[in-house]
Coordinates of C-alpha atoms (C1' of nucleotides) in Angstrom, one line a residue:
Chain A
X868 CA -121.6 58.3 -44.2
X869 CA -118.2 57.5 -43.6
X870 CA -116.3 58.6 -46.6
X871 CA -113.7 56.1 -48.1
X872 CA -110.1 57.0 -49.4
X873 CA -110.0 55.5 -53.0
X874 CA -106.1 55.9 -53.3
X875 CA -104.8 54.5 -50.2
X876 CA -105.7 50.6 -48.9
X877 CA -103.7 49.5 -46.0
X878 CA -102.8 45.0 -46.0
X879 CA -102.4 42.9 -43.2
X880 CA -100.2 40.4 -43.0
X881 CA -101.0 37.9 -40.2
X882 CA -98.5 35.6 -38.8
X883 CA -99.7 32.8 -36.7
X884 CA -98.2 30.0 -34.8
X885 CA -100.2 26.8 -34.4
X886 CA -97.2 25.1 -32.0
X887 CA -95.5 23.4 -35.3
X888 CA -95.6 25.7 -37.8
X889 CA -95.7 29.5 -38.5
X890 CA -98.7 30.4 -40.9
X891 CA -100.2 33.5 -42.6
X892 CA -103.9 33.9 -43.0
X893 CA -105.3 33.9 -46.3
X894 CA -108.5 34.7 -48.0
X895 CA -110.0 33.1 -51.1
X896 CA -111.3 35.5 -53.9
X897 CA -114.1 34.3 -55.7
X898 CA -115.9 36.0 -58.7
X899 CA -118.7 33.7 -60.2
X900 CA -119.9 35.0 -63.6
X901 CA -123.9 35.8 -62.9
X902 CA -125.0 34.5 -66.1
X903 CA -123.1 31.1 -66.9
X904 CA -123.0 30.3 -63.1
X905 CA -119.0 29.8 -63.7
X906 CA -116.0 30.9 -61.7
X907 CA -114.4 33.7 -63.2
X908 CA -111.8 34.2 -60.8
X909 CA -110.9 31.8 -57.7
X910 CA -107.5 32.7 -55.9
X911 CA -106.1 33.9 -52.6
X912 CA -104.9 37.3 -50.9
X913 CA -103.7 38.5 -48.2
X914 CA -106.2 40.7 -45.8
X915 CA -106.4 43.9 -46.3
X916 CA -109.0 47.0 -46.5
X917 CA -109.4 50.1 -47.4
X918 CA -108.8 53.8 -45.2
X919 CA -111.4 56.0 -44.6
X920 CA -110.9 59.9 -45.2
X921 CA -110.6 60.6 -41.3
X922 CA -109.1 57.1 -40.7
X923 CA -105.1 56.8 -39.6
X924 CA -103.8 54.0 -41.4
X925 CA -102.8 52.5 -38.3
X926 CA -106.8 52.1 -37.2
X927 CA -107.6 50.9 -40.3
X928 CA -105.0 48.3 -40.1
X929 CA -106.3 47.2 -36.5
X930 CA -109.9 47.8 -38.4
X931 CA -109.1 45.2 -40.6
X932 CA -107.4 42.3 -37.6
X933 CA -110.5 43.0 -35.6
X934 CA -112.9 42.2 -38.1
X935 CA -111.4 38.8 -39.2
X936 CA -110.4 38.0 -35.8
X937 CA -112.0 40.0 -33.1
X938 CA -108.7 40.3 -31.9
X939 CA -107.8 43.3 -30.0
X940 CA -103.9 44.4 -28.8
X941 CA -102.4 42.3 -31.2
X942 CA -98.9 43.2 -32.3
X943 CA -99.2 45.3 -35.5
X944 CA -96.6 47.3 -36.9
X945 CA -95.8 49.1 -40.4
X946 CA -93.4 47.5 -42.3
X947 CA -93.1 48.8 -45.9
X948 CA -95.3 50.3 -48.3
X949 CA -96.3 49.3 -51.8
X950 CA -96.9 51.8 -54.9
X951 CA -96.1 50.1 -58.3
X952 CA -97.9 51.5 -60.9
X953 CA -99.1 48.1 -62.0
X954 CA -99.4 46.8 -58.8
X955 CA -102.9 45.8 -59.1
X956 CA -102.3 45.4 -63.7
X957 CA -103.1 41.1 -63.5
X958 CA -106.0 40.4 -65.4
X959 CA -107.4 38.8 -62.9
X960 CA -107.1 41.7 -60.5
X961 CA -108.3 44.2 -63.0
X962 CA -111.4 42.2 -63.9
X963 CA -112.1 41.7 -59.9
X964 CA -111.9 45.5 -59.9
X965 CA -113.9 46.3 -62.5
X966 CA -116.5 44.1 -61.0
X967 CA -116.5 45.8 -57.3
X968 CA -117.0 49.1 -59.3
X969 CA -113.6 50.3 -59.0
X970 CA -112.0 52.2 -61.4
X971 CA -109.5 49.3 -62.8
X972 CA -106.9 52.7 -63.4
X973 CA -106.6 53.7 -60.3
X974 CA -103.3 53.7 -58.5
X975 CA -103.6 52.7 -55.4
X976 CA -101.0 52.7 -52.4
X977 CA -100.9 50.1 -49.7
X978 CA -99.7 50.3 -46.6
X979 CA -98.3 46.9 -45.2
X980 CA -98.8 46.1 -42.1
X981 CA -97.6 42.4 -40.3
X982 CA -99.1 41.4 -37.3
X983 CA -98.1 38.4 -34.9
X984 CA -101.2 35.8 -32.8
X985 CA -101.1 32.9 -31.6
X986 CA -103.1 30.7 -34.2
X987 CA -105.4 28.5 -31.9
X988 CA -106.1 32.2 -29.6
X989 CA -107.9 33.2 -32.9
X990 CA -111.8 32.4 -33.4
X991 CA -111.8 33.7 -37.3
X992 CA -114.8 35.4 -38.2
X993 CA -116.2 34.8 -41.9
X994 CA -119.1 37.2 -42.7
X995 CA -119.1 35.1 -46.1
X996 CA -115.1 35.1 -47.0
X997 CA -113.3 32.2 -47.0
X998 CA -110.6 33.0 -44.3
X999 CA -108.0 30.3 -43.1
X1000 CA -104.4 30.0 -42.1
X1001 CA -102.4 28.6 -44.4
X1002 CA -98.4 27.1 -43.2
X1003 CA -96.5 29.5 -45.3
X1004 CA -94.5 26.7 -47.1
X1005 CA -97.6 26.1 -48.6
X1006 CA -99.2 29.6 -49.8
X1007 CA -98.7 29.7 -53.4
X1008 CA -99.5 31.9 -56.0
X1009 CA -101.5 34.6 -54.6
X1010 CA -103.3 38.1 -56.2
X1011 CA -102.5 41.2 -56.6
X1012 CA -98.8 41.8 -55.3
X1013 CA -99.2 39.6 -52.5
X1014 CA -96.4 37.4 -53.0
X1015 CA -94.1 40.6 -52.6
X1016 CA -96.2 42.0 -49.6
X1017 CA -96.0 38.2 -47.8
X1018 CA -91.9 37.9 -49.0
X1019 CA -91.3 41.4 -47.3
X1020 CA -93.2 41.0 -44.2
X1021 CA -91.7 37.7 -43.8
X1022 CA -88.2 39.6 -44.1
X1023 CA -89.2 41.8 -41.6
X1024 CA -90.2 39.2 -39.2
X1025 CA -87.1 37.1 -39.7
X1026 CA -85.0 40.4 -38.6
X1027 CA -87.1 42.2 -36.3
X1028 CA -87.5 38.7 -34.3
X1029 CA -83.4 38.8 -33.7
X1030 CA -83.4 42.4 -32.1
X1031 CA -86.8 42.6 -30.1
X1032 CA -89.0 40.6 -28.0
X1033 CA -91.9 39.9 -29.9
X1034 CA -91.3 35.8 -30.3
X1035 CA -94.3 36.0 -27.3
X1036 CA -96.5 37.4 -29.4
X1037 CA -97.3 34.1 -31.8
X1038 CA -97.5 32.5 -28.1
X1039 CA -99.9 32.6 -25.1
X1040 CA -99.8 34.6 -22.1
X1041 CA -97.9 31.8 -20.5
X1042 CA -95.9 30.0 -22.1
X1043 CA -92.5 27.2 -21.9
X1044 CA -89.0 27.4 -23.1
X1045 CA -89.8 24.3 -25.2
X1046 CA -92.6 26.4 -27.0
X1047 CA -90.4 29.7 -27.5
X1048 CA -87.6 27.7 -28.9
X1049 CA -89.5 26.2 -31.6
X1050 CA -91.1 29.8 -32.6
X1051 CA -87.6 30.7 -33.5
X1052 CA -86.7 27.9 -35.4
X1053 CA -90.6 27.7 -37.3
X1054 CA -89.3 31.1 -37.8
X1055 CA -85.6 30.5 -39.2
X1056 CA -86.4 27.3 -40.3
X1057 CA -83.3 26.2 -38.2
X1058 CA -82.3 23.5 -35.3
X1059 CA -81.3 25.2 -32.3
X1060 CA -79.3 24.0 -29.0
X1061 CA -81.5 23.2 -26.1
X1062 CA -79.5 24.0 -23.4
X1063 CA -77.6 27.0 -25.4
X1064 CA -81.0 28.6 -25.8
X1065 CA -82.0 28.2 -22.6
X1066 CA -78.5 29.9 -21.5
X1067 CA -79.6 32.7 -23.5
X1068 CA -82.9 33.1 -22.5
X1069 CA -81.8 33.0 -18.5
X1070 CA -80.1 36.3 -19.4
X1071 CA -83.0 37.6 -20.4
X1072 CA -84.8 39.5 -17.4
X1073 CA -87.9 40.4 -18.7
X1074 CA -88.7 36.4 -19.2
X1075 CA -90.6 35.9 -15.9
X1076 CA -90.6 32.4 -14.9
X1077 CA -93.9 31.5 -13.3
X1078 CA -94.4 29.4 -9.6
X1079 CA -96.7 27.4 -12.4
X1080 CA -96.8 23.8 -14.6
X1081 CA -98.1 23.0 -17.9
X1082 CA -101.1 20.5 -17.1
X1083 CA -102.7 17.8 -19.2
X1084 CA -99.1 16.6 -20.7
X1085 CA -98.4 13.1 -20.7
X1086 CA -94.4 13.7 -19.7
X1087 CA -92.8 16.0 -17.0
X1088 CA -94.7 18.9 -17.1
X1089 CA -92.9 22.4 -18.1
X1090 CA -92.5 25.4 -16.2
X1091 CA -94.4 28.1 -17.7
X1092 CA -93.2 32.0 -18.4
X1093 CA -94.3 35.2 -18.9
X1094 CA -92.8 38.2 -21.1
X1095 CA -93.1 41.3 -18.8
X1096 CA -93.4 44.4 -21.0
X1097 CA -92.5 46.8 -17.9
X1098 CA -89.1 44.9 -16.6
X1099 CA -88.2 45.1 -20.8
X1100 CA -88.4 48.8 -21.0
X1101 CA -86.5 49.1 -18.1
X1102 CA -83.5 47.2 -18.7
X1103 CA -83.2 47.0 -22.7
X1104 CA -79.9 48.5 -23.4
X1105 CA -79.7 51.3 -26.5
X1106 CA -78.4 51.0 -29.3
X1107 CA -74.6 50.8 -28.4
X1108 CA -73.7 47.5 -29.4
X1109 CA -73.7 47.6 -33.0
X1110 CA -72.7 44.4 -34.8
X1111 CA -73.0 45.3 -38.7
Chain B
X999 CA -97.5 66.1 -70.2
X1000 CA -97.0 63.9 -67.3
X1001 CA -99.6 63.3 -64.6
X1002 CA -98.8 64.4 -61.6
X1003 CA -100.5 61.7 -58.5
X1004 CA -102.1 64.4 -56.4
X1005 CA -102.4 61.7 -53.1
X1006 CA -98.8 60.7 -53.2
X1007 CA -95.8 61.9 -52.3
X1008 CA -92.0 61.1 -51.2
X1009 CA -90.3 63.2 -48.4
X1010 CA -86.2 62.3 -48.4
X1011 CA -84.2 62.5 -45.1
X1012 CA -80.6 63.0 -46.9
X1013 CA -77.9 62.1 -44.0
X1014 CA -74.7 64.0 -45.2
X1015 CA -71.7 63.9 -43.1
X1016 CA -69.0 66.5 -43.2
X1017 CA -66.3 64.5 -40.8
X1018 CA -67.3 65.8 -37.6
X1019 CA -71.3 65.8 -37.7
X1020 CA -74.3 64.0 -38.8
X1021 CA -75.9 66.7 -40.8
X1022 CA -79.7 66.5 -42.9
X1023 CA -80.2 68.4 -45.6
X1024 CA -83.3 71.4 -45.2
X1025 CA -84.5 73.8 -47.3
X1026 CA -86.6 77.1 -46.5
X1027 CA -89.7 77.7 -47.0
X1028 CA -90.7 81.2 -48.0
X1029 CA -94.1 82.6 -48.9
X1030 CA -94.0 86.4 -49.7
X1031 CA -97.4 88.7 -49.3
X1032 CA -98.1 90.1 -52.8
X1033 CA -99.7 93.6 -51.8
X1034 CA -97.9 94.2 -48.6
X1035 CA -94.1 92.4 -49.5
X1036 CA -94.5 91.1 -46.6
X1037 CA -93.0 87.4 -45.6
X1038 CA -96.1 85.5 -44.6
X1039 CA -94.1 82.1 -43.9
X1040 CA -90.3 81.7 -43.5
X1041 CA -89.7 78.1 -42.1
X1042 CA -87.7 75.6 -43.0
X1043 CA -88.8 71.5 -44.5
X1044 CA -87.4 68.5 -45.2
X1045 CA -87.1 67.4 -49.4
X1046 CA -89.7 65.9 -50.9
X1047 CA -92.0 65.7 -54.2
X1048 CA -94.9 64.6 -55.5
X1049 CA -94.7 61.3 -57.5
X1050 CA -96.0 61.0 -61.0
X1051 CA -98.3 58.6 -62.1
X1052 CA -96.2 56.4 -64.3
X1053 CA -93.5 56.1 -61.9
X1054 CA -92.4 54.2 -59.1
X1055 CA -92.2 55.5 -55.6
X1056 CA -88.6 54.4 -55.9
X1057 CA -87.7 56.9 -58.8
X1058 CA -89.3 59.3 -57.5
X1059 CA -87.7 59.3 -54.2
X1060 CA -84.4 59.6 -56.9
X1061 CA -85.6 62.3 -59.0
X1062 CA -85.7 64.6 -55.7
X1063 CA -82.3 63.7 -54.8
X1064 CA -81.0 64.1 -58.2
X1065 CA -82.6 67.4 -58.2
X1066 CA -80.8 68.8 -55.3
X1067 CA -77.4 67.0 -55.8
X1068 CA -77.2 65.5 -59.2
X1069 CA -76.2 62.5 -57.8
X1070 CA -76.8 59.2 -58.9
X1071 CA -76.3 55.8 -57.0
X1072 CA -76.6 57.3 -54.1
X1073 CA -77.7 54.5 -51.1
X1074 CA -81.8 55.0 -50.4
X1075 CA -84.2 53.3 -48.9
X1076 CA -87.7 53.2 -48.0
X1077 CA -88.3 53.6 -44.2
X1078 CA -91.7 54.4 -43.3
X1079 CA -95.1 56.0 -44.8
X1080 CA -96.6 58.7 -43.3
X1081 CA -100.0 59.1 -43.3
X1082 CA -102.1 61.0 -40.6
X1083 CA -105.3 63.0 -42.0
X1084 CA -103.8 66.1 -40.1
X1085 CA -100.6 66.0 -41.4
X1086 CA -100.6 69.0 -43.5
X1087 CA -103.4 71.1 -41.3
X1088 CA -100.7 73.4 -39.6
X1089 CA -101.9 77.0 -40.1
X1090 CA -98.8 77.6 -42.4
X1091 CA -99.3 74.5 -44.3
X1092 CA -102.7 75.2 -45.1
X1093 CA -101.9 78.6 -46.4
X1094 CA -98.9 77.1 -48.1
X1095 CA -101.1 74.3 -50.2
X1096 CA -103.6 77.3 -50.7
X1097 CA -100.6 79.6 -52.3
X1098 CA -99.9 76.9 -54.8
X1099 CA -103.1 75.9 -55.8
X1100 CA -103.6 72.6 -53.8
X1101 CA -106.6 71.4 -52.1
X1102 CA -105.9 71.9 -48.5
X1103 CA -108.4 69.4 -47.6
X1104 CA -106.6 67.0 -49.5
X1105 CA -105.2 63.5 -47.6
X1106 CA -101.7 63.1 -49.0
X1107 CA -99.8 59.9 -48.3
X1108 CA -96.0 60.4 -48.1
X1109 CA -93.4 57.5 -48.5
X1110 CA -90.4 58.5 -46.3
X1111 CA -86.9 57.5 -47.6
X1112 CA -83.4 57.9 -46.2
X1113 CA -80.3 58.7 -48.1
X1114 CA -76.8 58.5 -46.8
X1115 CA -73.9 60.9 -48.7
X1116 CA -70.7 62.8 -47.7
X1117 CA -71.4 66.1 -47.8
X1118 CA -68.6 67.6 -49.5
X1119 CA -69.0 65.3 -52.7
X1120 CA -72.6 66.6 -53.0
X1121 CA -72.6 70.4 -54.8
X1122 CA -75.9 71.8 -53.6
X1123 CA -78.2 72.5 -57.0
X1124 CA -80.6 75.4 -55.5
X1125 CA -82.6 76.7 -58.6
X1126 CA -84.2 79.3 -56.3
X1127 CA -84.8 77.2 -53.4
X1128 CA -82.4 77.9 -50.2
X1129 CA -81.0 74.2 -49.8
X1130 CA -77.9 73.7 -46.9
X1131 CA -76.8 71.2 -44.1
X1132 CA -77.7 71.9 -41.0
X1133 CA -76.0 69.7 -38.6
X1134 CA -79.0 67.3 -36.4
X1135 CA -78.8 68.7 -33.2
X1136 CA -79.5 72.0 -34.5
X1137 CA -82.5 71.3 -36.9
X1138 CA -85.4 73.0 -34.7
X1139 CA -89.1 73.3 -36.0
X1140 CA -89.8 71.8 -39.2
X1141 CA -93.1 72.5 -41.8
X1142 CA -95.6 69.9 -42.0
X1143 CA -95.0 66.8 -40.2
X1144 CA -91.3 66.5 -41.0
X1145 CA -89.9 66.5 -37.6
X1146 CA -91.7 63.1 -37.1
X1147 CA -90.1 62.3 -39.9
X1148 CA -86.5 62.6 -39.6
X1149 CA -87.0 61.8 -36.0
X1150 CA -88.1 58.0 -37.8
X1151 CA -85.5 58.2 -40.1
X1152 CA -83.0 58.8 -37.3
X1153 CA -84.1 55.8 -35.2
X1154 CA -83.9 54.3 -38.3
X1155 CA -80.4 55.0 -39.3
X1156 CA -78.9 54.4 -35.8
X1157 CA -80.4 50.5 -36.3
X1158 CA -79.3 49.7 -39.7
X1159 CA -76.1 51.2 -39.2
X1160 CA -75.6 48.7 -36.2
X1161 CA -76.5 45.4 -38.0
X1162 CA -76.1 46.6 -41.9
X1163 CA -72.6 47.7 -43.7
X1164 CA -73.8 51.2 -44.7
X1165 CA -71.5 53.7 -42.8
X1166 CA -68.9 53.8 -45.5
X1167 CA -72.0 55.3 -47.7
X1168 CA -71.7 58.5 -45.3
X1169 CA -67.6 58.8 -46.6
X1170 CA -65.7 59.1 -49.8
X1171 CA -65.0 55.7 -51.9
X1172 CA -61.3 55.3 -49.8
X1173 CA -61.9 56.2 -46.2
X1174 CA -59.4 55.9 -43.0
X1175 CA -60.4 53.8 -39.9
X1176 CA -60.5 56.7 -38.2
X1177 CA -63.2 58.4 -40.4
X1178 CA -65.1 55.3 -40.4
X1179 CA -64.8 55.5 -36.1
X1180 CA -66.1 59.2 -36.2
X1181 CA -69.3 58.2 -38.2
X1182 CA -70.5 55.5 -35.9
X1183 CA -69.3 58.3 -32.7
X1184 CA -71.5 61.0 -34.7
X1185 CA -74.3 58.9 -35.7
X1186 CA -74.4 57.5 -31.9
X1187 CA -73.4 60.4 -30.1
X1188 CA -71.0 58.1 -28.1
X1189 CA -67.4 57.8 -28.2
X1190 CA -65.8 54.2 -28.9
X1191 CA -62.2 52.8 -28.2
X1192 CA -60.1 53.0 -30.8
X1193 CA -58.0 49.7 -30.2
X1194 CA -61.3 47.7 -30.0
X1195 CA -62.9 49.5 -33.1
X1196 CA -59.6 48.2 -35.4
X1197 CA -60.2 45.0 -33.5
X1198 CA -63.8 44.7 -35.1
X1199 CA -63.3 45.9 -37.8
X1200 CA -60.5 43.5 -38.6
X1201 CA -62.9 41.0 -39.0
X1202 CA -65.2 42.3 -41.2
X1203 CA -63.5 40.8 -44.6
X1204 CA -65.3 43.2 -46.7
X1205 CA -63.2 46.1 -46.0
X1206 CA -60.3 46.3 -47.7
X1207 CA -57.2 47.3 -47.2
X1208 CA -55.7 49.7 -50.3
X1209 CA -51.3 50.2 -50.2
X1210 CA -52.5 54.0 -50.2
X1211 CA -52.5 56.6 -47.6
X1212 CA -54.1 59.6 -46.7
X1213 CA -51.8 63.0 -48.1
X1214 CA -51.8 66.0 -47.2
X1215 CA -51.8 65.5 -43.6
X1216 CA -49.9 67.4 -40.9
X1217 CA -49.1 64.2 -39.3
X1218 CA -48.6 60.2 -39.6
X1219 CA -50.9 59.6 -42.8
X1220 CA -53.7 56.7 -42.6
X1221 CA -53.9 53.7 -44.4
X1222 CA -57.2 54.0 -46.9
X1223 CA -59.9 51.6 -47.2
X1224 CA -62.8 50.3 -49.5
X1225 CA -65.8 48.8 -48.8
X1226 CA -66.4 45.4 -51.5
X1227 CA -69.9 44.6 -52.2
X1228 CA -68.9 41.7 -53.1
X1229 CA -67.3 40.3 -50.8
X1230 CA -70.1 41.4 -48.3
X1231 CA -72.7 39.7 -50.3
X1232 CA -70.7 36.5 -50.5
X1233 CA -69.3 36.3 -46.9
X1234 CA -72.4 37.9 -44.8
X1235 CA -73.7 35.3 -42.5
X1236 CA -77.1 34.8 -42.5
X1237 CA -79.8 35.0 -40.2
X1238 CA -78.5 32.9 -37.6
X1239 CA -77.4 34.9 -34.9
X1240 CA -80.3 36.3 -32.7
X1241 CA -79.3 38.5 -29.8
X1242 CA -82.8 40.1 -28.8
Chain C
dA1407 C1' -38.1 69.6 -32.1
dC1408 C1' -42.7 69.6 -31.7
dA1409 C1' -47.6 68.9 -32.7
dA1410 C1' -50.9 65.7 -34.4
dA1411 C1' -53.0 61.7 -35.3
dA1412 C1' -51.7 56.6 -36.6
dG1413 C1' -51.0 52.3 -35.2
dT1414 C1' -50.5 48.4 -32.0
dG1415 C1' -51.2 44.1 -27.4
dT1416 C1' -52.5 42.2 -23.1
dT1417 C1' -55.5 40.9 -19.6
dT1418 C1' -60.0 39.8 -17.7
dG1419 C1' -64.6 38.7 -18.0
dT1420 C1' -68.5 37.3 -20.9
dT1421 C1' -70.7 34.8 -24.5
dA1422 C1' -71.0 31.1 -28.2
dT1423 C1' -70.8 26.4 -29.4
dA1424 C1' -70.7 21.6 -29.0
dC1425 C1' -72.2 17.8 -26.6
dA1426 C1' -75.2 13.5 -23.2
dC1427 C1' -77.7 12.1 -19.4
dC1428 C1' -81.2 11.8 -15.5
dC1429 C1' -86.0 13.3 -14.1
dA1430 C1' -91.0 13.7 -13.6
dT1431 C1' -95.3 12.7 -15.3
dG1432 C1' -99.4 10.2 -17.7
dC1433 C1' -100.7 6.1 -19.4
Chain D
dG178 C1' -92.6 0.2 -16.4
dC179 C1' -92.2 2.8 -20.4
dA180 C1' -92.7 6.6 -23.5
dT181 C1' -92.3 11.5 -23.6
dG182 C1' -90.4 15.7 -23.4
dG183 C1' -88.2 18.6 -19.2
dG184 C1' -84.3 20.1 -17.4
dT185 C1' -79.3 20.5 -16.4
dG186 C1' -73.1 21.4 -16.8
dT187 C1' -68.6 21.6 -18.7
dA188 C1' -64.8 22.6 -21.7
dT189 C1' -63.0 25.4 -25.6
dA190 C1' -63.0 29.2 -28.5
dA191 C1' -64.5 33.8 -29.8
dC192 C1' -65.5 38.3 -28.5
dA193 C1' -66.0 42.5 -25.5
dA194 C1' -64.0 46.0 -22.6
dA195 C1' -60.5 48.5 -20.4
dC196 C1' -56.3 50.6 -20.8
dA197 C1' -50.9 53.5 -22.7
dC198 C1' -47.2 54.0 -25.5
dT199 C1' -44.3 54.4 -29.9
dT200 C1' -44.3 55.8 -34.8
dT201 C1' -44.6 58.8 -38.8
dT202 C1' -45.3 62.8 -41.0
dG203 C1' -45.6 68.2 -41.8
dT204 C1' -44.3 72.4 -40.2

DNA sequence: ACAAAAGTGTTTGTTATACACCCATGC
DNA sequence: GCATGGGTGTATAACAAACACTTTTGT
């Protein structure tokens, strides 16, 4: 039997694009009390899990995506961790502990991790929890310190997103200059210039424009594109052109 | 008597720079035979502690720096956690946890921070520990993991120094234009024109200009300069500039 | 007077920004 | 034939990069 780390738990935040809107999944938490039939506790969290003993956080992390998702080679990176001492101190979260058998004291550190799919490329799996993606104007009050964990991640996102080439990753394989555009500005929450982005992105060589059409639209149809990962690591320039 | 978390721990990278070099502080790690007198382990780690229970990773991470420096407000932040289940299973480690009554076996997360000073405003506090600067490129083997981690802390410094104001936190209060070139030359390991640096520089509106000038100096003296907080928080633009 | 670093300007190429119209397709 | 989004160019301003000489001080 596997053995399970009780100190260190490792939270996922996923970040999807449905082609409108960027959204985060989120799970419901329900606690009914067994003898009244009433619900003690019904709120939301992020994903997370657990580590086990001879488990690298990073594993556990993908541990966690696959089992909502299925999802393999998704973008997943560290981005801060989490180790208030009352971290996990709201009554609700202590009586959802106490419940599950853990001991409500405990301090445990979480490792937070944000990860980046395209929303509709995602089959989610239940196994009983309520899982969906909620548009993250719209996420509310959630348990634990979720709030923080989502507020950070979403920090991160916002700045790794100007520096590195991950916009793809809420997209398909193949996607259009239309589609990429609007990932920056779900993202920013901005309007930007159609023909100034598309200036920018033509500098970009790792973009691979594809002999290819979108299909099935009822307007001109838009040449798709690729991000290739091998013509990025070849050309990306260092680190000398700092901008503070 | 304050508990001491045996699962978590903080590991600072402190960046000191002495006007020509990026330099991290180390300190040596001695264990000495009790029959024989012989040295059993003489390397070398990074700084780091254990956290208590009751406090946040955050003050921890201060308590070790204000242990070795006695500074306070020092910059520090949070860059990555390390985790691996065979971080501490060197052969000297092991021995090392054994010497001082740890559990070997034990899985112990480390939070790694990053701190930025001037070396000469920092007097070294040793309290029987060998503490000095040894300048980056001449750092060699480290205990434990901790060459992965200032290796991170690195990367991460030569980012955030590109797109955050924070190299003025590797100088005194009042700094010339010319020590502020030699930290971004030392923290890149390039060499930048000095025309187009005062060009750059000139429109960041948070760095002030002081009527005082460097003394003391066996030539034309330099103009001194503050960094404002303020005026960085009010005039920093946004997010709105992505460059990929 | 000399050594040492401070301080300063111009040119050329590239990138940012602002802005409006025709085109190809499905229905 | 019309609604829908695709795709394109130009002018102006800001910034990047390359490059050399005079000034001020201490000794």
């Amino acid at each position: 039997m596997r053995q399970i780390s009780p100190y260190i738990s490792v939270d996922c935040v996923l970040f999807g694009y449905n082609g409108a809107e960027l959204e985060v999944l989120i799970v419901d938490r329900t606690l009914t009390d067994e003898e009244s039939g009433e619900q003690v506790i019904n709120d939301r969290t992020l994903t997370g899990n657990h580590v086990y003993e001879d488990e690298t956080i990073e594993d556990a992390a993908y541990r966690v995506l696959n089992d909502l998702t299925g999802l393999d080679n998704v973008f997943l990176e560290q981005f801060k961790t989490f180790a208030h001492p009352d971290r996990l101190k709201k009554p609700n979260d202590q009586l959802w502990l106490k419940n599950s058998k853990r001991n409500p004291d405990a301090r445990i550190v979480t490792i937070g991790f944000y990860s980046l799919v395209a929303t509709d490329k995602v089959k989610l799996i239940w196994k009983g929890r309520n899982v969906r993606w909620v548009p993250i104007s719209e996420v509310g009050e959630l348990a634990f310190d979720h709030n923080l964990i989502l507020s950070e991640a979403l920090r991160t996102l916002r700045l790794r997103i100007k520096y590195e080439p991950i916009a793809f990753e809420l997209l398909h394989d193949k996607f259009t200059l239309t589609q990429l555009q609007n990932v920056y500005e779900a993202i920013w929450d901005v309007e930007l210039d159609k023909r100034n982005f598309r200036k920018k992105v033509a500098r970009m060589k790792y973009l691979i424009p594809l002999d290819e059409k979108q299909t099935g639209v009822a307007h001109k149809p838009a040449r798709l594109y690729v991000f290739s990962r091998e013509v990025y690591s070849k050309t990306k320039k260092e680190l000398f052109d700092f901008t503070i």
